[in-house]
PDB file of C-alpha atoms in Angstrom:
ATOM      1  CA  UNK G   1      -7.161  19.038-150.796  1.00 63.00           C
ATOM      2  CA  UNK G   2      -5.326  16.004-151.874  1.00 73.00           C
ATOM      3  CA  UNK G   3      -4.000  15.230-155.453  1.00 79.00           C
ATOM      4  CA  UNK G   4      -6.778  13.344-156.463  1.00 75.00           C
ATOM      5  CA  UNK G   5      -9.122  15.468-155.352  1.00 80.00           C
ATOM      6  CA  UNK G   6      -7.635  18.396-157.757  1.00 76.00           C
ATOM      7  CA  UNK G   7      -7.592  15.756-160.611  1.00 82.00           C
ATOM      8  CA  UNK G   8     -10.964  14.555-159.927  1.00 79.00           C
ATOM      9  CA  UNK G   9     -11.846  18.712-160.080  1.00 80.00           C
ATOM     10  CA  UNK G  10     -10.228  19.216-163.470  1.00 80.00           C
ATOM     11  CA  UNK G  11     -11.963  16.673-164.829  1.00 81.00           C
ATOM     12  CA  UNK G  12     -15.409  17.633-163.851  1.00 81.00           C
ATOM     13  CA  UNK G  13     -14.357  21.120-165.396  1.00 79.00           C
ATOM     14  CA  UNK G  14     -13.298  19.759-168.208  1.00 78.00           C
ATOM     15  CA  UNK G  15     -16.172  18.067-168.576  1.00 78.00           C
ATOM     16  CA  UNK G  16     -18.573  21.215-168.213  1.00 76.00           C
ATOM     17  CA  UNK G  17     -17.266  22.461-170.719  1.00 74.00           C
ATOM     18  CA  UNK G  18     -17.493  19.637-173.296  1.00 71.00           C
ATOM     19  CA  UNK G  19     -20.872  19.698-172.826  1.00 68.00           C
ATOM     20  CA  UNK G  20     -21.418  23.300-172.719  1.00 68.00           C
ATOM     21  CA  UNK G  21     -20.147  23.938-176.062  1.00 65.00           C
ATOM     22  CA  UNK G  22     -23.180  22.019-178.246  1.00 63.00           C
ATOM     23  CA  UNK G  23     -25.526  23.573-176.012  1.00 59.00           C
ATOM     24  CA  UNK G  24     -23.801  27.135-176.955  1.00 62.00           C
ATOM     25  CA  UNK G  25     -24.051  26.364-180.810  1.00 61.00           C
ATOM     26  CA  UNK G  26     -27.284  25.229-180.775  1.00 57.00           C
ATOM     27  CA  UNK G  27     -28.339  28.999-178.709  1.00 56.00           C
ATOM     28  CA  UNK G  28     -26.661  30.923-181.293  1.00 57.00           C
ATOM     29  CA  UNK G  29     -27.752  28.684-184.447  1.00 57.00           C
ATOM     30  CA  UNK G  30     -30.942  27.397-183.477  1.00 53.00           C
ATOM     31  CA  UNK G  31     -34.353  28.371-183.222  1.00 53.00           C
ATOM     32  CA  UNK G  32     -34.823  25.812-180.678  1.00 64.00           C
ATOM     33  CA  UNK G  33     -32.264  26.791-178.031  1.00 66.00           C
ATOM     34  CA  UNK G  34     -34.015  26.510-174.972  1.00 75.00           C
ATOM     35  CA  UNK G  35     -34.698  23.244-175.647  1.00 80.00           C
ATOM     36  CA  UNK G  36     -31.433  21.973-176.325  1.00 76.00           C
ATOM     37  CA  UNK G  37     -30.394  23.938-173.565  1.00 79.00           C
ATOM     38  CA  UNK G  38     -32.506  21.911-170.814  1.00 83.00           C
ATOM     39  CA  UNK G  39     -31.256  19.221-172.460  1.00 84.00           C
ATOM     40  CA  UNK G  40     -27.361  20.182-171.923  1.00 83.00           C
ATOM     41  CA  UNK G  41     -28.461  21.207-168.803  1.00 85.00           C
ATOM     42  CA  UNK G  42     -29.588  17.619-167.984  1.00 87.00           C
ATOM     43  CA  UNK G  43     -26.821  15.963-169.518  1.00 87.00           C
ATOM     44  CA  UNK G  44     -24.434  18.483-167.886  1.00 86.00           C
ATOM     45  CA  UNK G  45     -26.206  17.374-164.248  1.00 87.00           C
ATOM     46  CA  UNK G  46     -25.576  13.965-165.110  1.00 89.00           C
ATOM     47  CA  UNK G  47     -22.343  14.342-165.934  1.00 86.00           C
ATOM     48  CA  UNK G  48     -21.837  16.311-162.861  1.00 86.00           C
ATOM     49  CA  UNK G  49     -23.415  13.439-161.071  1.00 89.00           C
ATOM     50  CA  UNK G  50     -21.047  11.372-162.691  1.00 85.00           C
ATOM     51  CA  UNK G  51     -17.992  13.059-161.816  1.00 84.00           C
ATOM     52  CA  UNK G  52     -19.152  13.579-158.647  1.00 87.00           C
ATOM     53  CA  UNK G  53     -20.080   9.919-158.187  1.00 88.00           C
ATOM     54  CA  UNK G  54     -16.198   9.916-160.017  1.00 84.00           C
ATOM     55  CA  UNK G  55     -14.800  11.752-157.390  1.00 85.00           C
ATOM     56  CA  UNK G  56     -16.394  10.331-154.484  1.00 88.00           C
ATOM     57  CA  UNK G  57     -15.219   6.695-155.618  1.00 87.00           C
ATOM     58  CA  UNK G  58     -11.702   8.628-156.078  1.00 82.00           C
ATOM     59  CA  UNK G  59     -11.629   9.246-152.230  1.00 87.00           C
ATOM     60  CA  UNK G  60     -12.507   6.122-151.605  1.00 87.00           C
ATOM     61  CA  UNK G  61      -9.813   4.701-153.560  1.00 81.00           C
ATOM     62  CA  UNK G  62      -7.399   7.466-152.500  1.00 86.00           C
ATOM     63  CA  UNK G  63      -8.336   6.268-148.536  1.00 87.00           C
ATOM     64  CA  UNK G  64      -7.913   2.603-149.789  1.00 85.00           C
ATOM     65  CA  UNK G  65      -4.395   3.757-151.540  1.00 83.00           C
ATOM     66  CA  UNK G  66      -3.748   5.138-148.598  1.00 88.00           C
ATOM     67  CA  UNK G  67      -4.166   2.373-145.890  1.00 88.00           C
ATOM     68  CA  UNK G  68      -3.014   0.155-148.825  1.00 82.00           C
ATOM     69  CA  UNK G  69       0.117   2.373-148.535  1.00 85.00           C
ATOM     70  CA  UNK G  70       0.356   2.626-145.169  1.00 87.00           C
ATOM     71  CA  UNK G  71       0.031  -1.220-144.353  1.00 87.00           C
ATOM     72  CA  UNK G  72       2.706  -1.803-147.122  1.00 81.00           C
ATOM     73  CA  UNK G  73       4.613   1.033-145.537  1.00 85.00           C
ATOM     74  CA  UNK G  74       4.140  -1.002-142.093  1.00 89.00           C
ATOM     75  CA  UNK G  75       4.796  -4.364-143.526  1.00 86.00           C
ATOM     76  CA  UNK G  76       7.788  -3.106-145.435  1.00 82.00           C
ATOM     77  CA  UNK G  77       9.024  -1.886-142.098  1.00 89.00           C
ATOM     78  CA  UNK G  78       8.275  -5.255-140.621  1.00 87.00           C
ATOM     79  CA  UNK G  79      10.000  -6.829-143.470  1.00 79.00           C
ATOM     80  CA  UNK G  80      12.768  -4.576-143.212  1.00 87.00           C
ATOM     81  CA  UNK G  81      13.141  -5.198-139.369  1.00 89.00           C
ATOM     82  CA  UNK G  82      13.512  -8.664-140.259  1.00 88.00           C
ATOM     83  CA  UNK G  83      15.929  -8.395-142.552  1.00 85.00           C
ATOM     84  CA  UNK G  84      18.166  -6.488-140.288  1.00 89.00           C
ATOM     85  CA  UNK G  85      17.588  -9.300-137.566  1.00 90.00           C
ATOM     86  CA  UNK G  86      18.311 -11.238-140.346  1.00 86.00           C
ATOM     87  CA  UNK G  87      21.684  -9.590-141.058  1.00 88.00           C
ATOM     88  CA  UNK G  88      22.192  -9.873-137.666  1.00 89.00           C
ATOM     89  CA  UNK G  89      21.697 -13.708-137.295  1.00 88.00           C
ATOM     90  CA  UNK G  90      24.008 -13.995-140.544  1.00 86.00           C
ATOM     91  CA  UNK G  91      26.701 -11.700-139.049  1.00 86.00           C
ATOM     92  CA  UNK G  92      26.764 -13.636-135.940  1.00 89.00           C
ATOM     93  CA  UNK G  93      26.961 -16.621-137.927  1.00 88.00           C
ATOM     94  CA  UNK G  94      29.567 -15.894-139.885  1.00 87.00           C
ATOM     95  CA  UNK G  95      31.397 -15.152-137.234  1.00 86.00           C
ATOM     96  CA  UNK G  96      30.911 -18.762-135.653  1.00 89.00           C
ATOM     97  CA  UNK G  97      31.727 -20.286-138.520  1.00 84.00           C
ATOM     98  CA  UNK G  98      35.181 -18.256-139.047  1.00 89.00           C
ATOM     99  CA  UNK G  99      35.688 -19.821-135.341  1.00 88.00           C
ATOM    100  CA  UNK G 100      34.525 -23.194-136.677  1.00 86.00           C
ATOM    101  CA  UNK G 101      36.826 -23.061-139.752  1.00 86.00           C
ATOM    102  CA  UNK G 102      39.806 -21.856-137.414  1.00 87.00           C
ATOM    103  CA  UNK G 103      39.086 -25.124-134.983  1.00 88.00           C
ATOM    104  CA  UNK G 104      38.698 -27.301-137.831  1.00 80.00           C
ATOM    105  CA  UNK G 105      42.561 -26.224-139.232  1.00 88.00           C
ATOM    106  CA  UNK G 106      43.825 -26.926-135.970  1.00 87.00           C
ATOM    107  CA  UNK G 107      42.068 -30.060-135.818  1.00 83.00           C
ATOM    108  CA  UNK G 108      43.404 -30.706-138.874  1.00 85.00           C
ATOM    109  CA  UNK G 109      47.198 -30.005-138.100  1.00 88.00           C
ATOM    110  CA  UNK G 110      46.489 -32.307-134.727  1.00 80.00           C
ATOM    111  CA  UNK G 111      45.048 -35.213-137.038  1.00 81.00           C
ATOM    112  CA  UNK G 112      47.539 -34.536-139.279  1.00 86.00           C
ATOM    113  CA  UNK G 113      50.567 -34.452-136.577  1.00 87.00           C
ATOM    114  CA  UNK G 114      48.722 -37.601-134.655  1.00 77.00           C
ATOM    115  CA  UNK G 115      48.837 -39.713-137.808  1.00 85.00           C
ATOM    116  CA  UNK G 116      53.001 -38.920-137.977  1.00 88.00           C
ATOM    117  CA  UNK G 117      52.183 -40.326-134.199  1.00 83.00           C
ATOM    118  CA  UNK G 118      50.486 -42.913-134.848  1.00 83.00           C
ATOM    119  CA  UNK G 119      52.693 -44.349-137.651  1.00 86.00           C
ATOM    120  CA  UNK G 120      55.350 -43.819-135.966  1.00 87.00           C
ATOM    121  CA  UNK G 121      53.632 -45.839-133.507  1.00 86.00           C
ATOM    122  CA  UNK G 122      52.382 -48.699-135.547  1.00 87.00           C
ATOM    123  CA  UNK G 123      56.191 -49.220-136.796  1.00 87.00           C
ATOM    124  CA  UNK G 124      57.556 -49.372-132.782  1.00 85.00           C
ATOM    125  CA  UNK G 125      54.225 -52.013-132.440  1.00 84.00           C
ATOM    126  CA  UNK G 126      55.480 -53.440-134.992  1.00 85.00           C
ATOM    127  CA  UNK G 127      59.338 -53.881-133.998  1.00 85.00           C
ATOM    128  CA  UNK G 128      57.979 -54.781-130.292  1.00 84.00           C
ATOM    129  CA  UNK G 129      55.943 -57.764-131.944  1.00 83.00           C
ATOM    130  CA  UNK G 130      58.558 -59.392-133.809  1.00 83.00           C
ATOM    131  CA  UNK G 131      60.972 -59.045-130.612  1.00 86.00           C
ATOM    132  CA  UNK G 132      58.077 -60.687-128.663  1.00 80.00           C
ATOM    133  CA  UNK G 133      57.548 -63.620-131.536  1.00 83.00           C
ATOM    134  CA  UNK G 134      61.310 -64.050-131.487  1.00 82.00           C
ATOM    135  CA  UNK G 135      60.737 -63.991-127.285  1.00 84.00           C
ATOM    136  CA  UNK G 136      57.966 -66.761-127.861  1.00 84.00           C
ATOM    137  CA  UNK G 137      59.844 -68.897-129.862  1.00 86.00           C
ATOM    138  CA  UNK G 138      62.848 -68.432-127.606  1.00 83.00           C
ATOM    139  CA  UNK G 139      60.619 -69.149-124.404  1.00 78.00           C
ATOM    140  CA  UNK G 140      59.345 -72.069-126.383  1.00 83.00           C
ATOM    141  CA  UNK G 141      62.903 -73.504-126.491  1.00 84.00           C
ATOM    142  CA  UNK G 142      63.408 -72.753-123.524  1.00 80.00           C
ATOM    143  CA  UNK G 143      60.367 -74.510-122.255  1.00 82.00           C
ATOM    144  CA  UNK G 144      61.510 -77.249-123.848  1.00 82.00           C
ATOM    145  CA  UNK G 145      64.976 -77.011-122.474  1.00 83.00           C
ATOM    146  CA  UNK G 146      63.536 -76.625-119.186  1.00 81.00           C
ATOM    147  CA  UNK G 147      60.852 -79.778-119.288  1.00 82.00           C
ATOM    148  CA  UNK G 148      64.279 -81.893-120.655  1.00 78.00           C
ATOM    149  CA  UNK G 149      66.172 -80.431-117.527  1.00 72.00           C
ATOM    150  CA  UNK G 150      63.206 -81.742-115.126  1.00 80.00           C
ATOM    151  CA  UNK G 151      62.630 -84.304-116.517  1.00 70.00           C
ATOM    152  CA  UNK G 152      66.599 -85.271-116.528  1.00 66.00           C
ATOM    153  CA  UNK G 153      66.518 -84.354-112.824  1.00 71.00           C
ATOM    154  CA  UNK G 154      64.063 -86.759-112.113  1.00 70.00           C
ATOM    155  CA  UNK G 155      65.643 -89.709-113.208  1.00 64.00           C
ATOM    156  CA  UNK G 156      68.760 -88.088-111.757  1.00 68.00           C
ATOM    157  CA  UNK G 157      66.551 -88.243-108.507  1.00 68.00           C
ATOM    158  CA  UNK G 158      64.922 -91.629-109.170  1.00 61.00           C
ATOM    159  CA  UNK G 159      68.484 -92.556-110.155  1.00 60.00           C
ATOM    160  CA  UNK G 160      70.089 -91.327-106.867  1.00 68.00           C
ATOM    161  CA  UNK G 161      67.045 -93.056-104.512  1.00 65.00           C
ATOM    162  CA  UNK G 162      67.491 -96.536-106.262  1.00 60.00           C
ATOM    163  CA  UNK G 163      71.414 -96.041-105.850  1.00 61.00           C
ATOM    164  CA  UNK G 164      71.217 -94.540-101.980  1.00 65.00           C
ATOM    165  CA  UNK G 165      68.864 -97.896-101.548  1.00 62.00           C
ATOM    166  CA  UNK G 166      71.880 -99.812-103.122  1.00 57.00           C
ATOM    167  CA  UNK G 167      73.992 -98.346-101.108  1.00 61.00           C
ATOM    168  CA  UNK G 168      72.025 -99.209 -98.299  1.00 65.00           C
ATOM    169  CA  UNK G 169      70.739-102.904 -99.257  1.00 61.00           C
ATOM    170  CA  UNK G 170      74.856-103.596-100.279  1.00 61.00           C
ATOM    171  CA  UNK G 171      75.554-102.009 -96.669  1.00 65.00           C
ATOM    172  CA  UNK G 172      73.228-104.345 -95.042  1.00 66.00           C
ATOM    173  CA  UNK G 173      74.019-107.711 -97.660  1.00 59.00           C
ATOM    174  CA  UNK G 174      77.870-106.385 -96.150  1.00 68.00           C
ATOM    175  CA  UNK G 175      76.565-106.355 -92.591  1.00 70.00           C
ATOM    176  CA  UNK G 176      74.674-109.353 -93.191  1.00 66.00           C
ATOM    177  CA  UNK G 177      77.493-110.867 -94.743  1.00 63.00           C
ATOM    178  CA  UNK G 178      79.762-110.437 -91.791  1.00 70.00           C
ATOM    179  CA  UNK G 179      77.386-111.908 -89.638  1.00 72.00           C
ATOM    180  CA  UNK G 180      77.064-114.676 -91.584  1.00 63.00           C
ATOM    181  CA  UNK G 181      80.847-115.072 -91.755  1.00 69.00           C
ATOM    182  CA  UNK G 182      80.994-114.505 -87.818  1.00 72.00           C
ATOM    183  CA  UNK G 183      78.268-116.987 -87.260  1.00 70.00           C
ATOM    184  CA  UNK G 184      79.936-119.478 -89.935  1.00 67.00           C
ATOM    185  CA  UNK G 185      83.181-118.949 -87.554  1.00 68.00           C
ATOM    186  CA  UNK G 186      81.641-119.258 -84.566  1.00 71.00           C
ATOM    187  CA  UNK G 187      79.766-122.455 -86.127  1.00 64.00           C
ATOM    188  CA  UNK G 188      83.265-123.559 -86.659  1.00 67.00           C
ATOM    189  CA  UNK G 189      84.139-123.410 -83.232  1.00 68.00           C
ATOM    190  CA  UNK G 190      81.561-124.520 -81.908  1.00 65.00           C
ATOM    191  CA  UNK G 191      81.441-128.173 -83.458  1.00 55.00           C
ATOM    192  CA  UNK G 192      79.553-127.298 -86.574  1.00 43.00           C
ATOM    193  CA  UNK G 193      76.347-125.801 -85.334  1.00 38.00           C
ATOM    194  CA  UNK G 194      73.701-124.565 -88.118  1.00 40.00           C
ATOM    195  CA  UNK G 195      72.388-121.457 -87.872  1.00 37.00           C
ATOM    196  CA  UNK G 196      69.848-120.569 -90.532  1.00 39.00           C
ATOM    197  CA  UNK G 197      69.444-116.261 -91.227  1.00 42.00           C
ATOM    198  CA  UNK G 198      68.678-114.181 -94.266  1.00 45.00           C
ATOM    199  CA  UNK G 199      66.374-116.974 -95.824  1.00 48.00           C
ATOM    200  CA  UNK G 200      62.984-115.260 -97.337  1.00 49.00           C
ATOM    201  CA  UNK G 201      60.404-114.110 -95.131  1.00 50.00           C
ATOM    202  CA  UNK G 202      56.868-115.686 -96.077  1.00 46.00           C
ATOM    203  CA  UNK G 203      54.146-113.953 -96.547  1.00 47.00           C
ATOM    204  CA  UNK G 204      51.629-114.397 -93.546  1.00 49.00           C
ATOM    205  CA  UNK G 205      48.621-115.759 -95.543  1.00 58.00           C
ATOM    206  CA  UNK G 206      47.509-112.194 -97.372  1.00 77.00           C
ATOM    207  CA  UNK G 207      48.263-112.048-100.765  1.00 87.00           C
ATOM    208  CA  UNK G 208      49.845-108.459-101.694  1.00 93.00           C
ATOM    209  CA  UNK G 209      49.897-106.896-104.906  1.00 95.00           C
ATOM    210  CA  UNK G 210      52.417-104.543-106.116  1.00 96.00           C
ATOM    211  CA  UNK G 211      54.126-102.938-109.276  1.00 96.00           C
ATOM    212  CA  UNK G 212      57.644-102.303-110.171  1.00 96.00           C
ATOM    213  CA  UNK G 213      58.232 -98.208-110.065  1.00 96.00           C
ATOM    214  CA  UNK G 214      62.021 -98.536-111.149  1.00 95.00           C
ATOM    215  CA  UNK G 215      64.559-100.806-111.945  1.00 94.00           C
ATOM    216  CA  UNK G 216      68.269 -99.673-111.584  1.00 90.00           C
ATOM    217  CA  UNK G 217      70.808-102.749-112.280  1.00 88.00           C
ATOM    218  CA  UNK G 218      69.865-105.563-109.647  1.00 91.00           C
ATOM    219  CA  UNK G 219      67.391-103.789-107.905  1.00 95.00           C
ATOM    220  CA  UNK G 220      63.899-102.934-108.466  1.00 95.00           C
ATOM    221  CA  UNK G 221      61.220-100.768-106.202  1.00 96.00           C
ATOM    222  CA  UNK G 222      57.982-101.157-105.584  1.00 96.00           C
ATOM    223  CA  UNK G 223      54.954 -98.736-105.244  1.00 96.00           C
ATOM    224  CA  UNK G 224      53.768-100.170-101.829  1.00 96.00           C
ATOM    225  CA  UNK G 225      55.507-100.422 -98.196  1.00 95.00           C
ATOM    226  CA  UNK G 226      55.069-101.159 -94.546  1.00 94.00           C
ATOM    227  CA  UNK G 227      52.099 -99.511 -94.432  1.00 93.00           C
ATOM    228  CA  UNK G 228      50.805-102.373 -96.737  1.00 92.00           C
ATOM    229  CA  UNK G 229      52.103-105.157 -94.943  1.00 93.00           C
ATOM    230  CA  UNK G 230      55.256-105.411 -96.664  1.00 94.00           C
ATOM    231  CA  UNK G 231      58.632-106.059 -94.682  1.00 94.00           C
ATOM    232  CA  UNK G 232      62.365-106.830 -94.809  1.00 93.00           C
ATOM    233  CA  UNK G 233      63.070-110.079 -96.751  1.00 93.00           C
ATOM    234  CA  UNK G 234      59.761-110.718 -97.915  1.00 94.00           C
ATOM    235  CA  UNK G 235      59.987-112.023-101.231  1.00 94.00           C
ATOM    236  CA  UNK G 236      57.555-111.329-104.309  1.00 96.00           C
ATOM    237  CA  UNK G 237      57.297-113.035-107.670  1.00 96.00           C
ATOM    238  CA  UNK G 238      57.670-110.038-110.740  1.00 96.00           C
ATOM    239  CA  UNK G 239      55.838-111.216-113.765  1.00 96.00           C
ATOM    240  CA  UNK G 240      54.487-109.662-117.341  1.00 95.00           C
ATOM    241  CA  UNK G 241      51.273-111.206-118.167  1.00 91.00           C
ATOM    242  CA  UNK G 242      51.362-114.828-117.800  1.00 89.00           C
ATOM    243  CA  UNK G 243      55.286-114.671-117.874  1.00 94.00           C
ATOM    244  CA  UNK G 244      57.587-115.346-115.252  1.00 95.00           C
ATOM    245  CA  UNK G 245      60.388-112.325-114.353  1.00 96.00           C
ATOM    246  CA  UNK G 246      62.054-112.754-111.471  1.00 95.00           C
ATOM    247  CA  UNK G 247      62.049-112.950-107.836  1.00 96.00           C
ATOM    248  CA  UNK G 248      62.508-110.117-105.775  1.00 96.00           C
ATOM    249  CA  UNK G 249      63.381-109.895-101.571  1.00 96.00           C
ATOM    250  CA  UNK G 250      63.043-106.767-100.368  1.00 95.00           C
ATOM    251  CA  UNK G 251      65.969-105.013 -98.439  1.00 95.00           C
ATOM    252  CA  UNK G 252      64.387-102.186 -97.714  1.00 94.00           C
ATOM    253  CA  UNK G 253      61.074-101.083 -96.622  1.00 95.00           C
ATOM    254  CA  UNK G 254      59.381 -97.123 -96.888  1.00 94.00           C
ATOM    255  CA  UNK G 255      56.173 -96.395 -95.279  1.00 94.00           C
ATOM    256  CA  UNK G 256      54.584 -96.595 -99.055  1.00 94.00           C
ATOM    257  CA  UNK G 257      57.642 -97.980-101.136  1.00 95.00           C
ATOM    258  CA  UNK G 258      60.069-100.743-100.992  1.00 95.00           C
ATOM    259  CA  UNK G 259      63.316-102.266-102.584  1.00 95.00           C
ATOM    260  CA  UNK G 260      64.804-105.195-103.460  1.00 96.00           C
ATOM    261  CA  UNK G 261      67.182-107.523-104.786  1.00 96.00           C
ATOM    262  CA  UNK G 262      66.265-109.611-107.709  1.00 95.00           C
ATOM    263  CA  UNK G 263      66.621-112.779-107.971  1.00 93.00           C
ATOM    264  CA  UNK G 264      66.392-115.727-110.416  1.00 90.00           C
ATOM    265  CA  UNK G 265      65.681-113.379-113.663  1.00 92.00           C
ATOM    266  CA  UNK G 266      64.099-115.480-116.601  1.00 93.00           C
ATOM    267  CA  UNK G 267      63.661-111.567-118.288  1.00 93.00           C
ATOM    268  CA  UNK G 268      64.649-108.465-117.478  1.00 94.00           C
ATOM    269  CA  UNK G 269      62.686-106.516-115.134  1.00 95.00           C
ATOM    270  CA  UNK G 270      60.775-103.584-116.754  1.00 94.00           C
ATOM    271  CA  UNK G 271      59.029-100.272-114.638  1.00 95.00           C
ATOM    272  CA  UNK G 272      54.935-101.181-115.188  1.00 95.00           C
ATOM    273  CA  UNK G 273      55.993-105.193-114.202  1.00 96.00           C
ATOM    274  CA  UNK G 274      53.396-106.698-111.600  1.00 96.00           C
ATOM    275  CA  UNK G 275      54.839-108.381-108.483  1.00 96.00           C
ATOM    276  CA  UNK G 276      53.121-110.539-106.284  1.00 95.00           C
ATOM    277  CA  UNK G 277      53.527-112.385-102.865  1.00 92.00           C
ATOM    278  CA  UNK G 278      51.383-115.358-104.167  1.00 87.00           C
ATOM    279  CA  UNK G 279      50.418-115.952-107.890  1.00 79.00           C
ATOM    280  CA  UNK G 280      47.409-118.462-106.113  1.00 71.00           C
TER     281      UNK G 280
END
């Protein structure tokens, strides 16, 4: 018998009793005992209908207490078994992030050792870009040093060509020259016979155009040659505009230049001066 049960017992006793006593007094007191008797004895059967109605809704309570206890008893486990899995998780956890904290101190120490790095870094970028500014500039100069030098060798080259064609027109004019002096001597003993070289060379009815490329003392060049029709002692007019220059015969002839001698100035000649075989 459970707990309830006995307390549901007791009370029903109790009860009994409390309604046995009236009904006691009333049988030694009263005339009309039997009377109140059957009506104890009713009230007593109710009340023991009523506690047993009492005790039967006891057991059902005590059988809903108990699968009230035993579901909290189950979900209590459940909860409990969850907070162990819980404890579990956590534990495990906290283990990963001790591992975490211990990876984020030696990232720390490597960022903190690669900025020292990269500092130290920045300052050699640093001293590496003013040595390559100061290289620029000094490459600059010595651009410019270099375009002076070519440009100085150049007209050292231009310079040399006119004066190796001087060389050669002079060696010819000395050639001619001596021919000239032989013929005048053989003229001489000959009677006095005329013999007529080194006089201009016309031009054979095509007019060609040309334009001075250099000028170096008395002798000037031209950008065209034999391959334009020009030859040896063929004689061109140099003007500027509608202004008269000079003459020039040419002494010596390139495949697509020519020099000469000039002749007759009015002006000096000037590089960019046109020259013509006929001004018609």
């Amino acid at each position: 018998m459970s707990t309830l049960t006995k307390i549901c017992v007791v009370v029903l006793v109790v009860l009994v009793l409390f309604a046995s006593g009236p009904f006691i007094q009333q049988a030694v007191t009263g005339p009309d005992w039997k009377q109140k008797w059957q009506d104890e004895e009713k009230r007593a059967e109710v009340a023991e209908t009523s506690a047993r109605n009492n005790m039967l809704n006891a057991q059902v309570y005590q059988r809903y207490y108990e699968e009230g206890q035993r579901r909290a008893g189950a979900e209590a486990q459940e909860y409990l078994d969850k907070i162990a899995a819980k404890n579990v998780e956590i534990s495990r956890l906290t283990s990963q992030l001790a591992d975490r904290a211990g990876e984020v101190r030696k990232l720390a120490a490597f960022n903190e050792a690669f900025e020292i790095d990269l500092k130290a870094q920045i300052a050699l970028n640093k001293g590496i870009l003013s040595q390559l500014d100061s290289m620029r500039v000094e490459n600059g100069k010595l651009n410019d040093q270099l375009r002076q030098a070519q440009h100085t060798i150049k007209e050292e080259q231009t310079n040399r060509e006119i004066l190796t064609r001087s060389v050669k027109v002079l060696q010819e004019q000395i050639v001619e020259k001596n021919n000239r002096i032989a013929e005048l001597n053989d003229q001489l003993a000959s009677g006095g016979a005329t013999v007529g070289t080194g006089k201009p060379v016309a031009a054979t009815g095509v007019k060609i155009d040309a334009t001075v490329t250099a000028v170096k003392n008395d002798l000037a060049s031209l950008n065209i040659g034999s391959a334009s029709g020009v030859r040896k002692d063929m004689e061109f007019i140099i003007y500027r505009g509608e202004n008269f220059v000079a003459h020039l015969r040419i002494a010596d002839v390139g495949v697509a230049d020519s020099t000469g001698i000039v002749l007759e100035k009015m002006r000096e000649p000037k590089v960019g001066d046109k020259a013509s075989t006929n001004l018609e």
